[in-house]
Amino acid sequence: MAKRVDNSMTSFRKRIKRKSKNNLNNIPKTVNIFVAATMSAGKSSLINALLGSDLLWSANEAATASITRIHHSRTIKNSTAGACFDWNGNCREWRDNIDNILLHQWNAYPEVKHIELSHYISRFASSAFKPIIYDTPGANNSQDPNHAILFNEALNECQSGMIIYVLNATQLGTKDDAYLLNEIKSHLGSHPAKKIIFVLNKIDEEKDESIQNTVNSAQQYLEKLGFSKPVIIPSMMHAALIAQKILANASTTRLQRSCLKNELIRFRHNKHLLNHAAQLPNKISVMLNKIEGSHTPHLNNNEFCKQELMQFINYSGLTALELYLKHYL
């Protein structure tokens, strides 16, 4: 096994090196996108929505136990390659085709400290930078102190880039959130090159009339913790991922399709609800307004329409997040 792993790692490095050598005049800068949250806030769902696939295991429990770095690959488009490493930095296993089941297994091994993945991210295919997305353990897991250690190590490793902090819209202002946000606030004070943005996830569990109030409550909460004029994007990342999977003709469950149909009813009633409730810089709001201006067919049936699903993704908070990242990174 060790020999096969070593050969695969060497082959992978050679492919990347050869590709880079052929494009020396057009190598994009690498930027860190660090995703942080307490357990079960929807961190994995957000990353999966950015990726457009169910790459990360997502569950209402501690699903991430290792540092996972997802490197945007412009060459490997049809699969995810990568390896897991132990606490001494030794490669335990390499795979050319990785799915969420294998990642879930790797995360369950106490010997695994971090995971490196190479994955084509279509949303950043034409961006001026090459992202490295960090998935980190929830630092508030009292059952495993290593989670907090790994979180802080990964946070300090990123000297610049963007922190995306995921807030659970149904559980604002918890002690765990306050503790972690204070840690991040202190960290940002000594790393001025870093920016932070807040994604208010699971907004689909809120009533329409309370969404703006929920965003306002989040703003007041964050300002009280010392985050001045926080950028807040209300979102429903799980539904956004389902819409992307249907557009890509990927398999979906009956439950997922039912979930999306329920959210489409809300979308048809008020197509600008989430974007108008967001706390965004004016430049991003203008970009969103231009997207919102495009025509969307009005449907009342249960069929999925390609154009409507594309507009739903714009409505879900995912496009607002993408625009912000591309503009400020």
Short mmCIF file of C-alpha atoms in Angstrom, two decimals:
data_model
loop_
_atom_site.label_atom_id
_atom_site.label_comp_id
_atom_site.label_asym_id
_atom_site.label_seq_id
_atom_site.Cartn_x
_atom_site.Cartn_y
_atom_site.Cartn_z
CA MET A 1 0.00 0.00 0.00
CA ALA A 2 2.74 2.47 0.94
CA LYS A 3 4.52 2.01 -2.37
CA ARG A 4 1.30 2.55 -4.37
CA VAL A 5 0.55 5.69 -2.37
CA ASP A 6 4.04 7.08 -2.94
CA ASN A 7 3.84 6.42 -6.69
CA SER A 8 0.42 8.03 -6.95
CA MET A 9 1.57 11.10 -5.04
CA THR A 10 4.64 11.42 -7.25
CA SER A 11 2.56 11.03 -10.41
CA PHE A 12 0.06 13.62 -9.19
CA ARG A 13 2.80 16.14 -8.39
CA LYS A 14 4.38 15.59 -11.82
CA ARG A 15 1.06 16.25 -13.58
CA ILE A 16 0.53 19.48 -11.65
CA LYS A 17 4.14 20.60 -12.18
CA ARG A 18 3.98 19.88 -15.91
CA LYS A 19 0.70 21.77 -16.26
CA SER A 20 2.09 24.76 -14.36
CA LYS A 21 5.29 24.80 -16.41
CA ASN A 22 3.28 25.10 -19.62
CA ASN A 23 1.37 28.10 -18.26
CA LEU A 24 4.03 30.11 -16.45
CA ASN A 25 2.68 33.40 -17.81
CA ASN A 26 -0.88 32.70 -16.71
CA ILE A 27 -0.64 31.25 -13.22
CA PRO A 28 -3.45 32.66 -11.03
CA LYS A 29 -2.75 33.69 -7.46
CA THR A 30 -3.76 31.23 -4.76
CA VAL A 31 -6.16 32.46 -2.09
CA ASN A 32 -7.50 30.84 1.06
CA ILE A 33 -11.23 30.54 1.70
CA PHE A 34 -11.54 29.43 5.31
CA VAL A 35 -15.01 28.15 6.28
CA ALA A 36 -15.76 28.18 10.01
CA ALA A 37 -18.79 27.34 12.11
CA THR A 38 -19.94 25.57 15.22
CA MET A 39 -21.20 22.01 14.80
CA SER A 40 -24.28 21.46 12.61
CA ALA A 41 -24.51 25.07 11.40
CA GLY A 42 -24.37 23.93 7.77
CA LYS A 43 -20.68 24.37 7.00
CA SER A 44 -20.40 21.24 4.84
CA SER A 45 -23.63 22.15 3.02
CA LEU A 46 -22.18 25.56 2.16
CA ILE A 47 -18.94 24.08 0.82
CA ASN A 48 -20.86 21.47 -1.18
CA ALA A 49 -23.02 24.24 -2.67
CA LEU A 50 -19.87 26.12 -3.72
CA LEU A 51 -18.51 22.91 -5.25
CA GLY A 52 -21.82 21.99 -6.86
CA SER A 53 -21.60 18.41 -5.60
CA ASP A 54 -22.05 16.24 -2.50
CA LEU A 55 -18.30 15.86 -2.03
CA LEU A 56 -18.32 16.45 1.73
CA TRP A 57 -20.32 14.30 4.11
CA SER A 58 -23.14 16.41 5.54
CA ALA A 59 -25.11 15.50 8.67
CA ASN A 60 -26.64 17.02 11.81
CA GLU A 61 -23.61 15.95 13.80
CA ALA A 62 -19.85 16.48 13.86
CA ALA A 63 -19.12 15.40 10.27
CA THR A 64 -15.62 16.90 10.01
CA ALA A 65 -12.84 15.72 12.30
CA SER A 66 -9.80 16.62 10.16
CA ILE A 67 -8.51 19.68 8.37
CA THR A 68 -9.57 19.32 4.74
CA ARG A 69 -8.07 21.51 2.03
CA ILE A 70 -9.84 21.50 -1.34
CA HIS A 71 -7.55 22.81 -4.09
CA HIS A 72 -9.22 24.05 -7.27
CA SER A 73 -7.89 21.96 -10.15
CA ARG A 74 -8.13 23.29 -13.70
CA THR A 75 -6.97 19.98 -15.14
CA ILE A 76 -8.82 17.21 -13.26
CA LYS A 77 -12.48 17.90 -14.07
CA ASN A 78 -14.33 14.61 -13.81
CA SER A 79 -13.11 13.27 -10.49
CA THR A 80 -11.65 14.24 -7.14
CA ALA A 81 -8.12 13.10 -6.30
CA GLY A 82 -6.35 13.38 -2.98
CA ALA A 83 -4.79 11.83 0.08
CA CYS A 84 -5.10 11.69 3.85
CA PHE A 85 -2.15 12.27 6.21
CA ASP A 86 -1.41 11.27 9.79
CA TRP A 87 -0.27 13.51 12.64
CA ASN A 88 3.38 13.06 11.60
CA GLY A 89 2.71 14.24 8.06
CA ASN A 90 2.93 10.77 6.52
CA CYS A 91 0.56 9.90 3.69
CA ARG A 92 -1.74 7.07 4.82
CA GLU A 93 -3.73 6.63 1.62
CA TRP A 94 -4.03 8.13 -1.88
CA ARG A 95 -7.05 7.83 -4.16
CA ASP A 96 -7.72 9.06 -7.70
CA ASN A 97 -11.52 8.91 -7.26
CA ILE A 98 -12.84 10.20 -3.95
CA ASP A 99 -16.47 10.51 -2.82
CA ASN A 100 -18.20 11.60 0.39
CA ILE A 101 -18.33 8.04 1.74
CA LEU A 102 -14.56 7.70 1.59
CA LEU A 103 -14.08 11.17 3.10
CA HIS A 104 -16.45 10.21 5.89
CA GLN A 105 -14.31 7.13 6.55
CA TRP A 106 -11.09 9.13 6.52
CA ASN A 107 -12.61 11.62 8.99
CA ALA A 108 -13.54 8.73 11.28
CA TYR A 109 -9.90 7.60 11.60
CA PRO A 110 -8.29 9.17 14.72
CA GLU A 111 -4.91 8.77 12.99
CA VAL A 112 -5.87 11.18 10.19
CA LYS A 113 -4.95 14.79 10.84
CA HIS A 114 -5.54 16.43 7.47
CA ILE A 115 -6.83 15.69 3.98
CA GLU A 116 -5.70 17.23 0.70
CA LEU A 117 -8.08 17.17 -2.29
CA SER A 118 -7.84 18.32 -5.90
CA HIS A 119 -11.28 19.14 -7.30
CA TYR A 120 -12.50 21.14 -10.29
CA ILE A 121 -14.75 23.97 -9.02
CA SER A 122 -16.74 25.30 -11.97
CA ARG A 123 -17.79 28.46 -10.11
CA PHE A 124 -14.14 29.55 -10.02
CA ALA A 125 -13.16 28.27 -13.46
CA SER A 126 -12.79 31.78 -14.90
CA SER A 127 -11.83 33.64 -11.72
CA ALA A 128 -8.59 35.58 -11.43
CA PHE A 129 -7.52 33.47 -8.47
CA LYS A 130 -7.16 29.80 -7.57
CA PRO A 131 -9.03 29.06 -4.33
CA ILE A 132 -8.09 26.66 -1.58
CA ILE A 133 -11.21 25.97 0.46
CA TYR A 134 -10.61 24.98 4.07
CA ASP A 135 -13.12 22.72 5.81
CA THR A 136 -12.38 22.59 9.52
CA PRO A 137 -13.74 20.70 12.54
CA GLY A 138 -16.27 22.46 14.74
CA ALA A 139 -14.11 23.91 17.49
CA ASN A 140 -16.93 23.51 20.03
CA ASN A 141 -16.90 19.70 20.09
CA SER A 142 -16.42 19.04 23.81
CA GLN A 143 -16.07 15.29 23.17
CA ASP A 144 -12.88 15.71 21.15
CA PRO A 145 -10.38 18.42 22.21
CA ASN A 146 -8.39 17.78 19.02
CA HIS A 147 -11.10 19.60 17.04
CA ALA A 148 -10.23 22.92 18.68
CA ILE A 149 -6.50 22.27 18.22
CA LEU A 150 -6.93 21.54 14.51
CA PHE A 151 -9.22 24.51 14.01
CA ASN A 152 -6.73 26.95 15.54
CA GLU A 153 -3.83 25.42 13.63
CA ALA A 154 -5.65 25.82 10.31
CA LEU A 155 -6.78 29.35 11.19
CA ASN A 156 -3.23 30.45 11.97
CA GLU A 157 -1.91 28.77 8.83
CA CYS A 158 -4.01 31.11 6.65
CA GLN A 159 -2.18 34.43 6.79
CA SER A 160 -4.54 36.04 4.27
CA GLY A 161 -7.74 35.37 2.35
CA MET A 162 -11.39 35.19 3.39
CA ILE A 163 -13.12 33.68 6.40
CA ILE A 164 -16.69 32.57 5.74
CA TYR A 165 -18.44 32.17 9.08
CA VAL A 166 -21.64 30.14 8.93
CA LEU A 167 -24.38 31.09 11.37
CA ASN A 168 -27.37 28.85 12.01
CA ALA A 169 -30.45 31.03 11.44
CA THR A 170 -32.45 28.85 13.86
CA GLN A 171 -29.92 29.14 16.71
CA LEU A 172 -28.54 32.66 16.83
CA GLY A 173 -26.49 33.88 19.77
CA THR A 174 -25.41 30.58 21.32
CA LYS A 175 -22.51 30.45 23.78
CA ASP A 176 -20.51 28.30 21.38
CA ASP A 177 -20.95 30.85 18.59
CA ALA A 178 -19.98 33.74 20.87
CA TYR A 179 -16.85 31.92 22.04
CA LEU A 180 -15.71 30.99 18.55
CA LEU A 181 -16.48 34.44 17.13
CA ASN A 182 -14.47 36.10 19.90
CA GLU A 183 -11.54 33.80 19.04
CA ILE A 184 -11.81 34.77 15.37
CA LYS A 185 -12.18 38.48 16.23
CA SER A 186 -8.95 38.32 18.21
CA HIS A 187 -7.25 36.48 15.35
CA LEU A 188 -8.34 39.06 12.79
CA GLY A 189 -6.85 41.80 14.94
CA SER A 190 -3.38 40.35 14.31
CA HIS A 191 -4.06 39.39 10.67
CA PRO A 192 -5.27 42.59 8.97
CA ALA A 193 -4.92 41.03 5.49
CA LYS A 194 -7.87 38.74 6.21
CA LYS A 195 -11.53 39.53 5.58
CA ILE A 196 -14.66 37.95 7.04
CA ILE A 197 -18.17 37.43 5.69
CA PHE A 198 -21.16 35.89 7.46
CA VAL A 199 -23.55 33.42 5.85
CA LEU A 200 -26.85 33.02 7.68
CA ASN A 201 -27.67 29.46 6.69
CA LYS A 202 -30.84 27.37 7.14
CA ILE A 203 -32.97 30.44 6.46
CA ASP A 204 -35.41 28.06 4.75
CA GLU A 205 -36.54 27.07 8.24
CA GLU A 206 -37.68 30.64 8.92
CA LYS A 207 -41.01 32.20 7.92
CA ASP A 208 -40.92 34.77 5.11
CA GLU A 209 -42.05 37.65 7.31
CA SER A 210 -39.31 36.96 9.88
CA ILE A 211 -36.33 36.67 7.52
CA GLN A 212 -35.49 40.39 7.56
CA ASN A 213 -35.87 40.39 11.36
CA THR A 214 -33.53 37.39 11.59
CA VAL A 215 -30.90 39.21 9.49
CA ASN A 216 -31.30 42.34 11.65
CA SER A 217 -30.91 40.25 14.82
CA ALA A 218 -27.75 38.68 13.41
CA GLN A 219 -26.38 42.12 12.57
CA GLN A 220 -27.02 43.42 16.08
CA TYR A 221 -25.50 40.29 17.60
CA LEU A 222 -22.34 40.52 15.48
CA GLU A 223 -21.90 44.26 16.07
CA LYS A 224 -22.20 43.67 19.81
CA LEU A 225 -19.29 41.23 19.46
CA GLY A 226 -17.22 43.91 17.71
CA PHE A 227 -17.79 43.17 14.00
CA SER A 228 -18.52 46.58 12.51
CA LYS A 229 -20.98 46.68 9.58
CA PRO A 230 -20.85 42.90 9.02
CA VAL A 231 -21.61 41.51 5.57
CA ILE A 232 -24.49 39.04 6.06
CA ILE A 233 -25.93 36.78 3.39
CA PRO A 234 -29.12 34.86 4.28
CA SER A 235 -29.02 31.54 2.49
CA MET A 236 -30.48 28.10 1.92
CA MET A 237 -27.39 26.23 0.78
CA HIS A 238 -28.87 22.75 0.91
CA ALA A 239 -31.68 23.71 -1.49
CA ALA A 240 -29.16 25.51 -3.73
CA LEU A 241 -27.12 22.31 -4.00
CA ILE A 242 -30.18 20.26 -4.93
CA ALA A 243 -31.03 22.75 -7.70
CA GLN A 244 -27.48 22.47 -9.05
CA LYS A 245 -27.63 18.67 -9.00
CA ILE A 246 -30.88 18.65 -10.98
CA LEU A 247 -29.39 21.06 -13.53
CA ALA A 248 -26.38 18.74 -13.87
CA ASN A 249 -28.65 15.68 -14.25
CA ALA A 250 -27.12 14.20 -11.10
CA SER A 251 -29.12 11.76 -9.02
CA THR A 252 -31.36 13.20 -6.28
CA THR A 253 -33.60 11.55 -3.73
CA ARG A 254 -37.36 11.96 -3.49
CA LEU A 255 -36.85 13.85 -0.22
CA GLN A 256 -34.41 16.28 -1.87
CA ARG A 257 -36.79 16.97 -4.76
CA SER A 258 -39.65 17.49 -2.33
CA CYS A 259 -37.52 19.94 -0.31
CA LEU A 260 -36.69 21.92 -3.43
CA LYS A 261 -40.31 22.04 -4.59
CA ASN A 262 -41.33 23.52 -1.26
CA GLU A 263 -38.69 26.24 -1.57
CA LEU A 264 -39.71 27.00 -5.15
CA ILE A 265 -43.17 27.93 -3.84
CA ARG A 266 -41.56 30.58 -1.64
CA PHE A 267 -39.34 31.71 -4.50
CA ARG A 268 -42.31 32.17 -6.86
CA HIS A 269 -44.08 34.24 -4.23
CA ASN A 270 -41.15 36.62 -3.65
CA LYS A 271 -38.17 36.12 -5.95
CA HIS A 272 -35.99 38.77 -4.30
CA LEU A 273 -36.68 38.03 -0.63
CA LEU A 274 -33.26 36.77 0.46
CA ASN A 275 -31.16 39.10 -1.67
CA HIS A 276 -33.09 42.16 -0.50
CA ALA A 277 -32.68 41.08 3.14
CA ALA A 278 -28.90 40.64 2.76
CA GLN A 279 -26.45 43.14 4.24
CA LEU A 280 -24.09 43.63 1.29
CA PRO A 281 -21.74 46.30 -0.11
CA ASN A 282 -23.47 48.45 -2.69
CA LYS A 283 -21.33 47.07 -5.54
CA ILE A 284 -22.53 43.52 -4.88
CA SER A 285 -26.15 44.64 -4.52
CA VAL A 286 -25.95 46.33 -7.93
CA MET A 287 -24.59 43.12 -9.48
CA LEU A 288 -27.42 41.12 -7.95
CA ASN A 289 -30.01 43.60 -9.15
CA LYS A 290 -28.80 43.12 -12.72
CA ILE A 291 -29.17 39.37 -12.36
CA GLU A 292 -32.62 39.74 -10.80
CA GLY A 293 -33.74 41.84 -13.75
CA SER A 294 -33.68 38.85 -16.11
CA HIS A 295 -37.02 37.23 -16.91
CA THR A 296 -38.09 34.08 -15.13
CA PRO A 297 -41.09 32.04 -16.25
CA HIS A 298 -43.95 31.93 -13.75
CA LEU A 299 -44.78 28.31 -13.03
CA ASN A 300 -47.33 26.84 -10.68
CA ASN A 301 -46.74 23.16 -11.40
CA ASN A 302 -44.35 20.67 -9.86
CA GLU A 303 -42.04 20.43 -12.85
CA PHE A 304 -38.46 21.68 -12.65
CA CYS A 305 -37.63 24.33 -15.27
CA LYS A 306 -33.96 24.95 -16.10
CA GLN A 307 -34.31 28.74 -16.27
CA GLU A 308 -36.26 28.85 -13.02
CA LEU A 309 -33.72 26.68 -11.21
CA MET A 310 -30.89 28.97 -12.35
CA GLN A 311 -32.81 31.96 -10.97
CA PHE A 312 -33.52 30.07 -7.76
CA ILE A 313 -29.77 29.58 -7.25
CA ASN A 314 -29.34 33.35 -7.65
CA TYR A 315 -32.06 33.80 -5.01
CA SER A 316 -30.64 31.21 -2.58
CA GLY A 317 -27.69 33.31 -1.38
CA LEU A 318 -25.15 31.22 -3.25
CA THR A 319 -24.71 33.69 -6.11
CA ALA A 320 -24.38 36.61 -3.67
CA LEU A 321 -21.59 34.72 -1.90
CA GLU A 322 -19.86 33.90 -5.19
CA LEU A 323 -20.01 37.52 -6.38
CA TYR A 324 -18.59 38.76 -3.09
CA LEU A 325 -15.69 36.28 -3.14
CA LYS A 326 -14.78 37.06 -6.74
CA HIS A 327 -14.94 40.81 -6.16
CA TYR A 328 -13.01 41.00 -2.91
CA LEU A 329 -10.41 38.25 -3.29
#
